[in-house]
Amino acid sequence: AACAKAVTASRTGELPEQGWSSKWSGPTKRASLLAALQAAQMHVVYALRPRSSAFQDSVGSVELEQFDLDQLLLEHATGKWRVRKINADEAIHWLLEEGASLEALCSHADVGARTAGANIVMSLGATDCVKTLLASEDWRARATAAQALGHWPDLKAAEAFAPDLAKLLQDEEALVRTAAVATLGTLGSAAARFCAESLGANRARTREAAAEALGRIGTSAAPHAGALAELLADSDWQVPTAAANALKRIGIAAVPYCADMLSRCGPVSRPAVAEALSRLGGPEAADAAAQLFAHEDASVRKHAVKVVGAVGLEAVGHQAAVSSLRADEDKEVRKAAREARFKLGFRPDHEALMGGGDPLPETVSRAVAAAAAGQGARDAEGQINAAAAHHEVEAAAGLSVEAEALRRVVATAGIEAVKAAG
């Protein structure tokens, strides 16, 4: 009964009765201290467990177990006891000073508890505890600390943790890397060089995370655009995607690096590099791509002219150069040039309805010659249609079309030959 009375009094904010230190047993003192802490009656807490170790000894104050401290921290952080915030904050500070584990809260299985832990980290602004959490053996504590730094009230102070956060790009846990990427993105140029150090990491997921972080940083990461462009040729498909997204956010400063990469990357990587350059867009991308029109590798020329076509009307200054590639020795380049001309505002000429620029197949040539020599029109048309049905001739626009469209093209060619023969 005496214990229950003492607990109730402590919970309601009544100070201990006179002579309590000698009257109360150890369990009563512990139960009363727990009740006062749960209700955040801090004046009672300070009476039951004074700040001074000398006073603690004089009143026979009890020391709470680690489990009790951690449990009370969890309960106040998540608002279980519904006390005034100012009182809850004071209780949380007291518990931390007594040894409650912030790491245990930040690594709790419940995401709500971890969020509460992140809020405490932010409110404390304590650099020592953050450093400990970032190096925790528990991945949830590392992720929570990285998340908290992203909302740090003093951004300048948070920048000091850029090297520690960049190390988390190598973390095996995806959620830790994601939290690190998001926070590094808020730190700007102060974090860029630390992120760039991981672009050459052995693990693909680390390279991907580093590229994503630099993309979040944006234009301030421009000095590292060259290293990012190298990742466009990465063997892991997710890495080039992350690099292309980052280069897009960096902007036109990345154009020359992408163009250089297009000129020397392997054929497998070329479509991805060309796509990255196309996404950057604008006259800068078109100018850089046009410089590759004379490249010795036909595949490079093809992708360069595709980039110019993708830029569209902003690349009209290269109409003549694109048109000249219709006479390129490579069939694929000619095709790409015809497509690009269309995107630059040109429309197919009627005179172009003579095939795709390649010699007509022998069967068609014979049919045209026969038509020119006066052979029966139906026989000639039958041979032409048979050849067209097997897609032996391309349409003038250089596009793959169905047999019916091909028949019209070849038939036109036959008619023109007949006219030419007189």
XYZ file of C-alpha atoms in Angstrom:
422
model
C 0.000 0.000 0.000
C 2.825 2.400 0.869
C 4.510 1.626 -2.446
C 1.327 2.214 -4.441
C 0.752 5.532 -2.662
C 4.299 6.668 -3.407
C 3.974 5.702 -7.075
C 0.652 7.538 -7.458
C 2.051 10.637 -5.783
C 5.110 10.648 -8.040
C 2.968 10.205 -11.181
C 0.753 13.148 -10.234
C 3.697 15.425 -9.499
C 3.808 15.356 -5.685
C 7.269 15.604 -4.192
C 8.385 12.687 -2.012
C 7.269 12.811 1.617
C 9.690 13.929 4.286
C 12.149 11.209 5.229
C 11.364 9.178 2.089
C 15.012 8.234 1.534
C 15.027 6.164 4.699
C 11.360 5.097 4.697
C 11.098 3.793 1.122
C 12.526 0.498 0.035
C 14.626 0.084 -3.074
C 11.718 -1.288 -5.173
C 9.504 1.623 -4.040
C 12.133 4.158 -5.015
C 12.537 2.484 -8.436
C 8.777 2.272 -9.100
C 8.293 5.904 -8.076
C 11.129 7.086 -10.314
C 9.690 5.152 -13.270
C 6.228 6.654 -12.648
C 7.621 10.186 -12.439
C 9.568 9.667 -15.677
C 6.571 8.237 -17.511
C 4.523 11.310 -16.575
C 7.525 13.587 -17.254
C 7.220 15.065 -13.749
C 10.812 16.186 -13.871
C 10.852 18.074 -10.554
C 9.970 14.775 -8.888
C 12.622 12.963 -10.954
C 15.311 15.411 -9.809
C 14.222 14.921 -6.192
C 14.344 11.126 -6.448
C 17.609 11.100 -8.369
C 19.595 14.321 -7.830
C 22.176 15.466 -10.391
C 25.041 15.318 -7.928
C 26.485 11.896 -7.227
C 27.069 12.983 -3.624
C 23.361 13.766 -3.166
C 22.437 10.522 -4.896
C 24.428 8.610 -2.306
C 22.950 10.618 0.573
C 19.346 9.758 -0.368
C 20.080 6.234 -1.513
C 18.919 6.978 -5.043
C 18.359 3.971 -7.332
C 19.908 3.632 -10.787
C 17.622 2.426 -13.564
C 18.522 -0.605 -15.681
C 19.501 -0.137 -19.328
C 16.255 -1.770 -20.439
C 14.199 0.745 -18.430
C 16.127 3.710 -19.843
C 15.774 2.490 -23.437
C 12.094 1.673 -23.016
C 11.289 5.096 -21.535
C 13.225 6.794 -24.335
C 11.188 4.845 -26.904
C 7.912 5.680 -25.195
C 8.583 9.413 -24.919
C 10.057 9.643 -28.421
C 6.942 8.049 -29.923
C 4.517 10.010 -27.729
C 3.058 7.075 -25.834
C 2.469 9.006 -22.589
C 0.843 12.050 -24.225
C 2.572 14.621 -22.059
C 3.410 18.175 -23.044
C 6.198 18.298 -25.595
C 8.380 20.565 -23.498
C 8.161 18.078 -20.625
C 8.760 15.088 -22.929
C 11.845 16.778 -24.387
C 13.227 17.353 -20.899
C 12.601 13.729 -20.003
C 14.353 12.587 -23.197
C 17.409 14.701 -22.409
C 17.531 13.307 -18.883
C 17.271 9.738 -20.139
C 20.079 10.275 -22.651
C 22.287 11.748 -19.959
C 21.578 8.718 -17.771
C 22.692 6.411 -20.589
C 19.612 5.591 -22.680
C 20.756 4.277 -26.062
C 19.904 6.504 -28.989
C 21.423 3.836 -31.249
C 18.900 1.291 -29.966
C 16.072 3.696 -30.804
C 17.458 4.502 -34.269
C 17.853 0.799 -35.055
C 14.413 -0.196 -33.751
C 12.416 -2.598 -35.913
C 9.501 -0.143 -36.025
C 9.915 2.562 -38.636
C 7.967 5.032 -36.492
C 10.456 4.564 -33.682
C 13.371 5.125 -36.084
C 11.746 8.309 -37.371
C 11.386 9.499 -33.784
C 15.058 8.706 -33.284
C 15.958 10.775 -36.353
C 13.979 13.692 -34.921
C 15.917 13.455 -31.662
C 19.214 13.422 -33.561
C 18.150 16.570 -35.411
C 16.985 18.329 -32.248
C 20.186 17.512 -30.389
C 22.536 18.599 -33.160
C 25.145 16.458 -31.422
C 27.945 15.611 -33.813
C 29.431 12.843 -31.666
C 26.287 10.747 -31.590
C 25.786 11.196 -35.357
C 29.274 9.942 -36.093
C 28.627 6.910 -33.903
C 25.328 6.190 -35.610
C 26.786 6.491 -39.114
C 29.331 3.816 -38.172
C 26.832 1.599 -36.373
C 26.849 -2.142 -37.023
C 23.073 -1.991 -37.458
C 22.077 -0.840 -40.944
C 18.873 0.751 -39.635
C 20.850 3.057 -37.346
C 23.105 4.050 -40.254
C 20.124 4.813 -42.463
C 18.391 6.785 -39.697
C 21.463 8.930 -39.065
C 21.898 9.621 -42.791
C 18.235 10.580 -43.031
C 18.522 12.899 -40.027
C 21.493 14.729 -41.524
C 19.387 15.543 -44.560
C 17.153 17.664 -42.316
C 19.905 19.071 -40.121
C 19.014 22.626 -39.027
C 22.579 23.821 -39.629
C 23.486 22.790 -43.170
C 27.033 24.070 -42.774
C 27.551 21.790 -39.797
C 26.077 18.853 -41.737
C 28.659 19.361 -44.499
C 31.327 18.120 -42.086
C 29.776 14.656 -42.381
C 30.083 14.499 -46.193
C 33.040 12.041 -46.074
C 31.171 9.762 -43.653
C 28.013 9.877 -45.762
C 29.961 9.178 -48.955
C 31.295 5.987 -47.360
C 27.704 4.809 -47.029
C 27.444 4.746 -50.836
C 29.390 1.495 -50.499
C 26.910 0.059 -47.992
C 25.443 -3.339 -48.790
C 21.975 -2.240 -47.670
C 19.971 -0.453 -50.359
C 18.041 1.692 -47.840
C 21.289 2.991 -46.364
C 22.591 3.943 -49.821
C 19.282 5.612 -50.655
C 19.354 7.707 -47.474
C 22.984 8.672 -48.092
C 22.246 9.671 -51.710
C 19.337 11.892 -50.655
C 21.337 13.668 -47.954
C 24.490 14.087 -50.037
C 22.324 15.747 -52.656
C 21.353 18.453 -50.166
C 24.982 19.199 -49.269
C 25.887 20.428 -52.756
C 29.431 21.039 -53.919
C 30.850 20.248 -50.460
C 29.910 16.597 -51.004
C 30.582 16.277 -54.744
C 34.243 15.280 -54.618
C 33.589 12.627 -51.975
C 30.823 11.123 -54.113
C 33.059 11.161 -57.187
C 35.605 8.994 -55.384
C 33.115 6.109 -55.548
C 32.472 6.344 -59.303
C 35.280 3.882 -59.892
C 34.279 1.434 -57.161
C 34.327 -2.296 -57.856
C 30.684 -2.808 -56.850
C 28.146 -1.749 -59.460
C 25.619 -0.617 -56.857
C 28.217 1.724 -55.355
C 28.932 3.264 -58.775
C 25.209 3.630 -59.337
C 24.680 5.308 -55.952
C 27.602 7.685 -56.525
C 26.161 8.715 -59.890
C 22.734 9.247 -58.328
C 24.222 11.409 -55.581
C 26.058 13.590 -58.102
C 22.826 13.895 -60.044
C 21.059 15.141 -56.901
C 23.845 17.704 -56.448
C 23.204 18.924 -59.997
C 25.163 21.696 -61.663
C 27.612 21.895 -58.764
C 28.806 18.432 -59.805
C 29.911 19.685 -63.250
C 33.637 19.164 -62.503
C 32.892 15.434 -62.351
C 30.902 15.216 -65.599
C 33.824 13.530 -67.350
C 33.961 10.699 -64.819
C 30.191 10.309 -65.047
C 30.343 10.115 -68.848
C 32.749 7.190 -68.543
C 29.998 5.282 -66.721
C 27.773 5.496 -69.801
C 29.809 2.548 -71.074
C 29.511 0.581 -67.819
C 28.773 -3.121 -68.168
C 25.996 -3.004 -65.543
C 22.862 -1.615 -67.216
C 21.672 0.298 -64.156
C 24.889 2.299 -63.904
C 24.648 3.971 -67.363
C 21.027 4.851 -66.572
C 22.043 6.556 -63.323
C 24.943 8.301 -65.079
C 22.707 9.575 -67.900
C 20.199 10.951 -65.383
C 23.008 12.680 -63.490
C 24.466 14.196 -66.665
C 21.036 15.501 -67.625
C 20.807 17.310 -64.275
C 24.300 18.736 -64.662
C 23.253 20.241 -67.996
C 25.187 21.592 -70.973
C 28.512 21.400 -69.143
C 28.281 17.636 -69.696
C 27.857 17.871 -73.488
C 31.530 17.724 -74.566
C 32.186 14.728 -72.306
C 29.253 12.789 -73.746
C 30.317 13.630 -77.312
C 33.863 12.501 -76.558
C 32.530 9.269 -75.108
C 30.401 8.699 -78.231
C 33.508 9.020 -80.401
C 35.412 6.257 -78.606
C 33.044 3.916 -76.773
C 32.299 0.407 -77.944
C 29.376 -0.400 -80.249
C 27.336 -1.946 -77.420
C 27.468 1.284 -75.387
C 26.929 3.658 -78.298
C 23.091 3.763 -78.181
C 23.136 4.643 -74.462
C 25.756 7.361 -74.948
C 23.850 8.821 -77.902
C 20.662 8.778 -75.846
C 22.393 10.655 -73.017
C 23.643 13.292 -75.453
C 20.183 13.569 -77.008
C 18.618 14.097 -73.589
C 20.977 16.980 -72.916
C 19.611 18.482 -76.115
C 19.870 22.022 -77.361
C 22.180 23.476 -80.006
C 25.198 22.568 -77.860
C 24.451 18.855 -78.178
C 23.782 19.205 -81.903
C 27.060 21.088 -82.466
C 29.048 18.463 -80.556
C 27.408 15.590 -82.435
C 27.876 17.259 -85.838
C 31.624 17.280 -85.264
C 31.471 13.478 -85.473
C 29.896 13.380 -88.957
C 33.309 12.715 -90.474
C 34.308 10.031 -87.969
C 35.951 6.977 -89.506
C 33.532 4.615 -87.747
C 30.211 4.443 -89.587
C 28.388 3.520 -86.369
C 29.629 6.722 -84.730
C 28.434 8.761 -87.730
C 25.056 7.054 -87.593
C 24.529 7.774 -83.902
C 25.843 11.330 -84.265
C 23.312 12.140 -86.958
C 20.609 10.498 -84.820
C 21.504 12.873 -81.996
C 21.163 15.868 -84.318
C 17.795 14.570 -85.455
C 16.681 14.073 -81.850
C 17.576 17.686 -81.036
C 15.127 18.695 -83.749
C 14.541 22.216 -84.937
C 17.222 23.625 -82.640
C 19.717 21.857 -84.911
C 18.574 23.468 -88.186
C 22.037 24.938 -88.658
C 23.235 21.447 -89.533
C 20.688 20.750 -92.278
C 23.278 20.855 -95.042
C 25.695 18.578 -93.208
C 22.898 16.094 -92.483
C 21.765 16.178 -96.119
C 25.279 15.410 -97.309
C 25.246 12.176 -95.317
C 22.539 10.821 -97.609
C 25.432 10.015 -99.914
C 27.452 8.256 -97.198
C 29.008 4.930 -98.171
C 27.240 3.220 -95.264
C 23.624 2.239 -95.686
C 22.711 2.786 -92.004
C 24.203 6.283 -92.035
C 22.193 7.161 -95.137
C 19.052 5.883 -93.478
C 19.734 7.864 -90.285
C 20.413 10.985 -92.345
C 17.091 10.701 -94.154
C 15.275 10.296 -90.851
C 17.140 13.248 -89.328
C 16.295 15.491 -92.301
C 12.635 14.775 -91.700
C 12.989 15.799 -88.032
C 14.802 18.982 -89.060
C 11.815 20.062 -91.127
C 12.519 18.535 -94.552
C 9.886 16.495 -96.372
C 10.569 13.681 -98.885
C 10.892 14.862 -102.487
C 8.948 13.096 -105.247
C 12.208 12.530 -107.111
C 13.378 10.436 -104.137
C 10.887 7.680 -104.955
C 13.584 5.668 -106.650
C 14.507 3.310 -103.844
C 16.766 3.718 -100.836
C 19.903 4.706 -102.701
C 21.044 1.103 -103.109
C 21.148 -0.671 -106.491
C 17.891 -2.392 -107.358
C 17.902 -6.173 -106.915
C 18.677 -8.070 -110.097
C 15.122 -9.437 -110.406
C 13.718 -5.911 -110.272
C 16.329 -4.570 -112.687
C 15.362 -7.242 -115.209
C 11.690 -6.386 -114.778
C 12.357 -2.676 -115.312
C 14.465 -3.417 -118.379
C 11.743 -5.646 -119.759
C 9.153 -2.918 -119.211
C 11.433 -0.440 -120.959
C 11.863 -2.875 -123.893
C 8.111 -3.150 -124.318
C 7.525 -6.491 -122.653
C 3.965 -7.022 -121.496
C 3.160 -4.683 -118.633
C 1.458 -7.363 -116.584
C 4.473 -9.708 -116.724
C 6.820 -6.899 -115.664
C 4.493 -5.822 -112.881
C 4.274 -9.405 -111.624
C 8.057 -9.687 -111.281
C 8.266 -6.309 -109.576
C 5.530 -7.235 -107.104
C 7.189 -10.553 -106.325
C 10.470 -8.814 -105.523
C 8.751 -6.173 -103.402
C 6.786 -8.774 -101.487
C 10.079 -10.179 -100.193
C 11.179 -6.710 -99.035
C 14.091 -6.639 -101.448
C 13.874 -2.857 -101.859
C 13.724 -0.077 -99.235
C 11.342 2.852 -99.412
C 12.815 6.209 -100.370
C 12.519 7.563 -96.827
C 14.757 4.775 -95.590
C 12.064 3.310 -93.362
C 11.017 -0.330 -93.190
C 7.485 -0.563 -94.605
C 5.047 -3.233 -95.585
C 5.044 -4.986 -98.940
C 2.199 -2.879 -100.339
C 4.159 0.356 -99.839
C 7.258 -1.270 -101.313
C 5.321 -2.328 -104.399
C 4.346 1.284 -104.978
C 7.978 2.417 -104.713
C 9.276 -0.251 -107.100
C 6.405 0.303 -109.499
C 7.266 4.003 -109.555
C 10.868 3.097 -110.311
C 9.704 0.920 -113.198
C 7.528 3.667 -114.634
C 10.347 6.194 -114.432
C 12.637 3.760 -116.264
C 10.048 3.300 -118.984
C 9.745 7.073 -119.366
C 13.496 7.443 -119.508
C 13.693 4.816 -122.243
C 11.298 6.842 -124.302
